[in-house]
mmCIF file of C-alpha atoms in Angstrom:
data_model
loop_
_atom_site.group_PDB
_atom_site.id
_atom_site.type_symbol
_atom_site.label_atom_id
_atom_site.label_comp_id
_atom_site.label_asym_id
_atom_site.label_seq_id
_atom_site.Cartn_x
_atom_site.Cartn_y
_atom_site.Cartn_z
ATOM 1 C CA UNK A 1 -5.843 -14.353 5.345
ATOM 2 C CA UNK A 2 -2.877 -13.383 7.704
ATOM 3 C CA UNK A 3 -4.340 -10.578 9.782
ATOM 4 C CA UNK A 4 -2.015 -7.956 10.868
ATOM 5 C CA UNK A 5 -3.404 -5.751 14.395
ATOM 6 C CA UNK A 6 -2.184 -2.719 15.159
ATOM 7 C CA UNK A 7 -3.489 -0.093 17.958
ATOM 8 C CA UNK A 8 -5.435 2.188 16.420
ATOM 9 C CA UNK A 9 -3.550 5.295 17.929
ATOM 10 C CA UNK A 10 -1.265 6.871 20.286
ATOM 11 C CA UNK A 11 -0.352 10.426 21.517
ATOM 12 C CA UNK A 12 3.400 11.450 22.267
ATOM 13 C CA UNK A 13 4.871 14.579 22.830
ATOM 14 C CA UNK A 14 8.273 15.728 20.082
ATOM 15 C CA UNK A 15 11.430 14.365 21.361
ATOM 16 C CA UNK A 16 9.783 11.034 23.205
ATOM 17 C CA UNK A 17 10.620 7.720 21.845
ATOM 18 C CA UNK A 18 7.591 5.843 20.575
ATOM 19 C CA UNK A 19 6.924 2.260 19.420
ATOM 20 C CA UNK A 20 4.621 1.282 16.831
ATOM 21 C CA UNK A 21 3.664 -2.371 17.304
ATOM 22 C CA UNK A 22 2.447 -5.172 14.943
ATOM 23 C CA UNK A 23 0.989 -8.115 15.240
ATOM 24 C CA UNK A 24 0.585 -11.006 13.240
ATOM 25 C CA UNK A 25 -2.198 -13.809 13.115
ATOM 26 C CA UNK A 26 0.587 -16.439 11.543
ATOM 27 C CA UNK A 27 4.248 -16.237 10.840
ATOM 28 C CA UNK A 28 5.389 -13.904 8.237
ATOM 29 C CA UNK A 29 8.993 -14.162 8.179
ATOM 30 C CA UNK A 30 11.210 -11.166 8.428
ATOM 31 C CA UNK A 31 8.393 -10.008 5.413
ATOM 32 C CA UNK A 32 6.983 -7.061 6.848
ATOM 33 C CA UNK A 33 6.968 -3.723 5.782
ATOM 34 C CA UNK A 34 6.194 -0.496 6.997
ATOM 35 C CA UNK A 35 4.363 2.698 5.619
ATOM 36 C CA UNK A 36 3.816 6.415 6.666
ATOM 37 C CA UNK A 37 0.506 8.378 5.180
ATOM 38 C CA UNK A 38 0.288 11.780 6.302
ATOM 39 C CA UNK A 39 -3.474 13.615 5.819
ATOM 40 C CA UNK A 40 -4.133 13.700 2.775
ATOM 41 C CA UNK A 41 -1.334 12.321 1.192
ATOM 42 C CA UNK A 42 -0.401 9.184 -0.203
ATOM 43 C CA UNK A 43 1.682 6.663 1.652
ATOM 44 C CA UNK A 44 5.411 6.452 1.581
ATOM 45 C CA UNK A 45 7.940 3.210 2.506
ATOM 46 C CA UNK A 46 9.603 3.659 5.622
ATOM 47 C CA UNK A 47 11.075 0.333 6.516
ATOM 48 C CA UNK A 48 10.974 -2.885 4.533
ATOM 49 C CA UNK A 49 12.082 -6.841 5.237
ATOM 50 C CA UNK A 50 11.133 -5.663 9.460
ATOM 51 C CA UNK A 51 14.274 -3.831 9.419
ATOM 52 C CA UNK A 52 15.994 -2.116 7.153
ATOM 53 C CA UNK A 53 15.489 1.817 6.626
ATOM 54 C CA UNK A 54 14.398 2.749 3.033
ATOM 55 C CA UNK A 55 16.795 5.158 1.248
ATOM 56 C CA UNK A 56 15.773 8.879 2.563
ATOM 57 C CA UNK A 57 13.968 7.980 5.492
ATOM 58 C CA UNK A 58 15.388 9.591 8.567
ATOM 59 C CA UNK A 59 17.283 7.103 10.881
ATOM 60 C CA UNK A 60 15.014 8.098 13.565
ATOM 61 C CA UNK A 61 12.750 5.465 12.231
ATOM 62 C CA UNK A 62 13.713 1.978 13.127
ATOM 63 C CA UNK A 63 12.379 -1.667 12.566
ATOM 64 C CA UNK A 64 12.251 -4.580 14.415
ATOM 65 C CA UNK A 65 11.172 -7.943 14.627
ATOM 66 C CA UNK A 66 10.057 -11.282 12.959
ATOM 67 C CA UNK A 67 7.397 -14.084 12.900
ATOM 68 C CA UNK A 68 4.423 -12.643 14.426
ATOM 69 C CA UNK A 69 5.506 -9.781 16.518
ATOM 70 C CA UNK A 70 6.851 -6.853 15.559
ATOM 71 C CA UNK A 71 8.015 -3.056 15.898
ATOM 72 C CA UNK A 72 8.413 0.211 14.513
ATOM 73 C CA UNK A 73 10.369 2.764 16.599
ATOM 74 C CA UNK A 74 10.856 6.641 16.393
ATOM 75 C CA UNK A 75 12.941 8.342 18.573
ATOM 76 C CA UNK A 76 12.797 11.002 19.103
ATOM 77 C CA UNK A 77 9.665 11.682 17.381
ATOM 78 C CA UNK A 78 9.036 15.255 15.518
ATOM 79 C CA UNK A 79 6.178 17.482 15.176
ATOM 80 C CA UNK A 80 6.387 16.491 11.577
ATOM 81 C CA UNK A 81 5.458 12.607 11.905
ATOM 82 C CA UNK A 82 2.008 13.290 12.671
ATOM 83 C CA UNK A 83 0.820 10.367 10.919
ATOM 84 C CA UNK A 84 -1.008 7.294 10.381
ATOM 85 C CA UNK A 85 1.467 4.230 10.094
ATOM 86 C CA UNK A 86 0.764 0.612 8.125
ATOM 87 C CA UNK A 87 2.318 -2.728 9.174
ATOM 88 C CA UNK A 88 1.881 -4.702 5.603
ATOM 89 C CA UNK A 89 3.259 -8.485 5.028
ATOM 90 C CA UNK A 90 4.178 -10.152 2.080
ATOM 91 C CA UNK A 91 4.979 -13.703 3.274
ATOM 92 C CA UNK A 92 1.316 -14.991 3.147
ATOM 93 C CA UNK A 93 -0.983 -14.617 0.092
ATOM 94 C CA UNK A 94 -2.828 -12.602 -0.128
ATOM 95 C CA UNK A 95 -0.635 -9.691 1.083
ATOM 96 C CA UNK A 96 -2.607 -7.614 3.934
ATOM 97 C CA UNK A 97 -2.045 -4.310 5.853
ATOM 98 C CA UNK A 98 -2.707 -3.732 9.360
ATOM 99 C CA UNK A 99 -5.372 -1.266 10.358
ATOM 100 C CA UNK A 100 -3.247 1.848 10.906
ATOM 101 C CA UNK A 101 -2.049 3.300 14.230
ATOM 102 C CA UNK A 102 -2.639 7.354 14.268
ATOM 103 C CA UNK A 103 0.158 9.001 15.442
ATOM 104 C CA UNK A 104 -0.418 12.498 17.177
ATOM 105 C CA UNK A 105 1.533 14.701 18.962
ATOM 106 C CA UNK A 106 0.664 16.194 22.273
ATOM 107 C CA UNK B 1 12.595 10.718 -10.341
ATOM 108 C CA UNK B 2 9.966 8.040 -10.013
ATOM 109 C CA UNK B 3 6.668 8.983 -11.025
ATOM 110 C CA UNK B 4 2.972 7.002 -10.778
ATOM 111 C CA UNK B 5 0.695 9.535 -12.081
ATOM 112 C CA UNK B 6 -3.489 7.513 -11.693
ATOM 113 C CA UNK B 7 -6.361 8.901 -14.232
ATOM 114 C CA UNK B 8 -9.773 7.705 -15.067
ATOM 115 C CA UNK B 9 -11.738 7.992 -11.575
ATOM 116 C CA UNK B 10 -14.910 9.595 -11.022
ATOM 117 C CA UNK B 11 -18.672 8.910 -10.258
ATOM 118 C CA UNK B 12 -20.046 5.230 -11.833
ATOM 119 C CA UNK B 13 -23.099 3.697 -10.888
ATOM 120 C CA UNK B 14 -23.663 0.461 -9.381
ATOM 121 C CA UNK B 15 -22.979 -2.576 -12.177
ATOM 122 C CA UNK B 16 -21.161 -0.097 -14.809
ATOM 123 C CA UNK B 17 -17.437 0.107 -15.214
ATOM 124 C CA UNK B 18 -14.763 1.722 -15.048
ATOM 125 C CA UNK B 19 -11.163 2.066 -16.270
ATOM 126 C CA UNK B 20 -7.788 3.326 -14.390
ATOM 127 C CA UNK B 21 -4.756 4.233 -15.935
ATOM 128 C CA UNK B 22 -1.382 4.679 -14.408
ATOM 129 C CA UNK B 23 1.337 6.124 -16.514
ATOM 130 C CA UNK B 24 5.070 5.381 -14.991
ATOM 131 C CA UNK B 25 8.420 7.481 -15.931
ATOM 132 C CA UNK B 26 11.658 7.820 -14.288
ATOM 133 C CA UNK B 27 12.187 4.037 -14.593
ATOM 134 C CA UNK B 28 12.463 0.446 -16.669
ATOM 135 C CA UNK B 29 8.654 0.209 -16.160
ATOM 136 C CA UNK B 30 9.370 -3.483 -18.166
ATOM 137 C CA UNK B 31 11.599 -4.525 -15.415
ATOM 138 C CA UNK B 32 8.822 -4.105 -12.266
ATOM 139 C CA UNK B 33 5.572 -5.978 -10.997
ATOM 140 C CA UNK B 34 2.996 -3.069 -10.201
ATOM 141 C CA UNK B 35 -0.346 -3.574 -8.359
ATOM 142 C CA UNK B 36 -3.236 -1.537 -7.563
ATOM 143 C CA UNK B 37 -4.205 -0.854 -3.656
ATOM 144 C CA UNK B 38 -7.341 1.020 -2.318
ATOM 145 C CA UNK B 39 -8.084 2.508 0.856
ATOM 146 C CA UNK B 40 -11.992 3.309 1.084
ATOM 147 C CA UNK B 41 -12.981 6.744 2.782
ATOM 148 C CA UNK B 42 -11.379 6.852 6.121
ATOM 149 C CA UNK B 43 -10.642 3.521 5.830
ATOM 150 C CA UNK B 44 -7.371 1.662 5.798
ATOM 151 C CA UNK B 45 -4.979 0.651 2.882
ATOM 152 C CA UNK B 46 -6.270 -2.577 0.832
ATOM 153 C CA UNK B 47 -4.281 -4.928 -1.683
ATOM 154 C CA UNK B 48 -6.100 -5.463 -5.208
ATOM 155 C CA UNK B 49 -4.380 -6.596 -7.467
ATOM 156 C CA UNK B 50 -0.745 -7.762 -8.968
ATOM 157 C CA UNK B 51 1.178 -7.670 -12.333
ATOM 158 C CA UNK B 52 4.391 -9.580 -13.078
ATOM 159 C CA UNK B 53 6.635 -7.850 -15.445
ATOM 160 C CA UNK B 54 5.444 -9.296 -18.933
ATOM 161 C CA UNK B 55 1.951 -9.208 -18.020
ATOM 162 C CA UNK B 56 1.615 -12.989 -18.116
ATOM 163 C CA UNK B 57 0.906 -13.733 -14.143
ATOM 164 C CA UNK B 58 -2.048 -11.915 -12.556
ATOM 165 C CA UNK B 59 -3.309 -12.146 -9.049
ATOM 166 C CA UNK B 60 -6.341 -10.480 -7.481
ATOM 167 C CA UNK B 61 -8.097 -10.649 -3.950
ATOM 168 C CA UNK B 62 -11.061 -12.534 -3.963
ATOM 169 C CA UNK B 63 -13.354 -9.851 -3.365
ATOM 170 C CA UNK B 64 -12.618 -8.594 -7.115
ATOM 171 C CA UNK B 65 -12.085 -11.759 -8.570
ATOM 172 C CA UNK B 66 -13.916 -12.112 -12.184
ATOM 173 C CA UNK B 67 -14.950 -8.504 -11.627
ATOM 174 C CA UNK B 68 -11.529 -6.074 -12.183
ATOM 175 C CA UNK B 69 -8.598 -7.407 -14.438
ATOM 176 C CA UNK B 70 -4.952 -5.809 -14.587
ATOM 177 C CA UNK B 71 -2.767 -5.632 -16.974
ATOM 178 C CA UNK B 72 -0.276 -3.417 -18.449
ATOM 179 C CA UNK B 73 1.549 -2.034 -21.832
ATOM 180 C CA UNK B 74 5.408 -1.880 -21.343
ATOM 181 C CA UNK B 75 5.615 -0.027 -24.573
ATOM 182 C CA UNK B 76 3.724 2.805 -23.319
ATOM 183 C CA UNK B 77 4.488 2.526 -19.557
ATOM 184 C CA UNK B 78 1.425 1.998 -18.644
ATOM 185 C CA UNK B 79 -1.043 -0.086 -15.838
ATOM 186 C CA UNK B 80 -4.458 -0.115 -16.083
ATOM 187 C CA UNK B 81 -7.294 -1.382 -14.056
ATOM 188 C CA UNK B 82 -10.611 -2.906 -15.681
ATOM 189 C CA UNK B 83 -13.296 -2.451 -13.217
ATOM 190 C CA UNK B 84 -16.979 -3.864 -14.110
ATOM 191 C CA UNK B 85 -19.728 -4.377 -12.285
ATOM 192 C CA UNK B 86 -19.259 -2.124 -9.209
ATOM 193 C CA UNK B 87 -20.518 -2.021 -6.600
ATOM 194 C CA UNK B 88 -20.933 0.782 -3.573
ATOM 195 C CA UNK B 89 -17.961 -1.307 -1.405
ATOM 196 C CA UNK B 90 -15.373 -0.700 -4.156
ATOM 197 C CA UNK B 91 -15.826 3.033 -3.341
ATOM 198 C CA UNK B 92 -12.076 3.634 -2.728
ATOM 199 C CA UNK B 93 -9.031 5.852 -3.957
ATOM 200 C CA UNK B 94 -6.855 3.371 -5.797
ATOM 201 C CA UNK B 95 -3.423 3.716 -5.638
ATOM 202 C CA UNK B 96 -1.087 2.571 -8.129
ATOM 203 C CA UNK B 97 2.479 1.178 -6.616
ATOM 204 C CA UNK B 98 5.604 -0.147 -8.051
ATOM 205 C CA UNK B 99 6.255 -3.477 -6.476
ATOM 206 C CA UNK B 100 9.952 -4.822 -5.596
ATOM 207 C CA UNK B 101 11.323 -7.703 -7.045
ATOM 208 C CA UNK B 102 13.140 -8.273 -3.559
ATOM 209 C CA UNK B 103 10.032 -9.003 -1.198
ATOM 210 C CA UNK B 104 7.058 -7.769 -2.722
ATOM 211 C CA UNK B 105 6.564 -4.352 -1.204
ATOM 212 C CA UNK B 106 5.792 -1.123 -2.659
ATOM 213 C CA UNK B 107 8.318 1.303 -2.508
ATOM 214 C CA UNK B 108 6.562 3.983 -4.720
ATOM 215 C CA UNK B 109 3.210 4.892 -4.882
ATOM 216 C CA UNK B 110 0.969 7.134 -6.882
ATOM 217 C CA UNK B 111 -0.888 10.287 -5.522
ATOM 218 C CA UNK B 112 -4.111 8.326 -6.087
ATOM 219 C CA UNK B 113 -7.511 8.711 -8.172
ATOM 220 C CA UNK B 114 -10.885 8.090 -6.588
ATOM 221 C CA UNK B 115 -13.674 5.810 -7.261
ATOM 222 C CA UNK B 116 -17.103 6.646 -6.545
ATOM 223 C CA UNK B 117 -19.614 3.889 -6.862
ATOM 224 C CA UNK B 118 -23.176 5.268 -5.807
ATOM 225 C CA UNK B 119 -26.678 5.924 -7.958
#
């Protein structure tokens, strides 16, 4: 299975830029996808094919990358994306999620 | 307005079963594959299983293979999830997602029911 490795968490303060990296044990193309899950909730698309910005998302939230490395950006981050974030590919079968970075704010 | 709305969770004990329903509206539910992930108790997010639009093409991680089977009723809108013999490591909240027929992602997801396998 592809494994996808994420840190497991960061702490920024609101209006810092902060990256969100990804990466992958084999190529997966441009076919990664990113996902936002705040407490308690359940999780929402944020960016999908490494780059492109899902319809509603803020365009603070950015995407970049392909083949095994890759990033998502927020900038400047908000007291409101408190949050646990999900690389996820769907190149390689089966499809796998990284572990989840944590997201607090300071 | 896309909804996923899960039912059918609760406590099961080891080796008994279990079935999930997910009713869809604000969509062509016929016109979507849908799939089930789980996430166990502070655990991260976990792909189950897939549904191609007519039903006909199913695909499962091996760790449920032979034990869960999805399928789905376009009539009624509806995706279900079979579960039998449990076991205390399918202990999960299952999500049920709508998958893209661009690059199989899932761009909506259900609030979630949870699974509790334990005697």
């Amino acid at each position: 299975d592809t494994v996808l490795t994420q840190s497991p968490a960061l702490a920024v303060s609101p209006g810092e830029r902060v990256t969100i990296s990804c990466r992958a044990s084999e190529s997966v193309s441009t076919l990664m996808h990113w996902y936002q899950q705040k407490p308690g909730q359940q999780p929402t698309l944020l960016i999908y094919l490494a780059s492109n910005l899902e319809s509603g998302v803020p365009a603070r939230f950015s995407g970049s990358g392909s083949g095994t490395d890759f990033t998502l950006t927020i900038d400047p981050v908000e007291a409101d994306d408190t949050a646990t974030y999900y690389c996820q590919q769907s190149w390689n079968d089966p499809w796998t999620f990284g572990g989840g970075t944590k997201l607090e704010l300071k | 307005e896309v909804q996923l709305v899960e039912s059918g969770g609760g406590l099961v004990q080891p080796g008994r079963s279990m079935k999930l329903s997910c009713a869809a509206s604000g969509f062509t539910f016929s016109s979507f594959p849908m799939a089930w992930v789980r996430q166990a108790p502070t655990k991260g997010l976990e792909w189950v299983a897939t549904i191609s639009t007519s039903g006909g093409s199913t695909y499962y991680r091996d760790s449920v293979k032979g034990r869960f089977t999805i399928s789905r009723d376009n009539a009624k809108s509806t995706l279900y999830l079979q579960m039998n013999s449990l076991r205390s490591e399918d202990t999960a909240t299952y999500y049920c997602t709508r998958v893209t027929t661009v690059a199989d992602y899932f761009d909506y997801w259900g609030q979630g029911v949870m699974v509790t396998v334990s005697s």
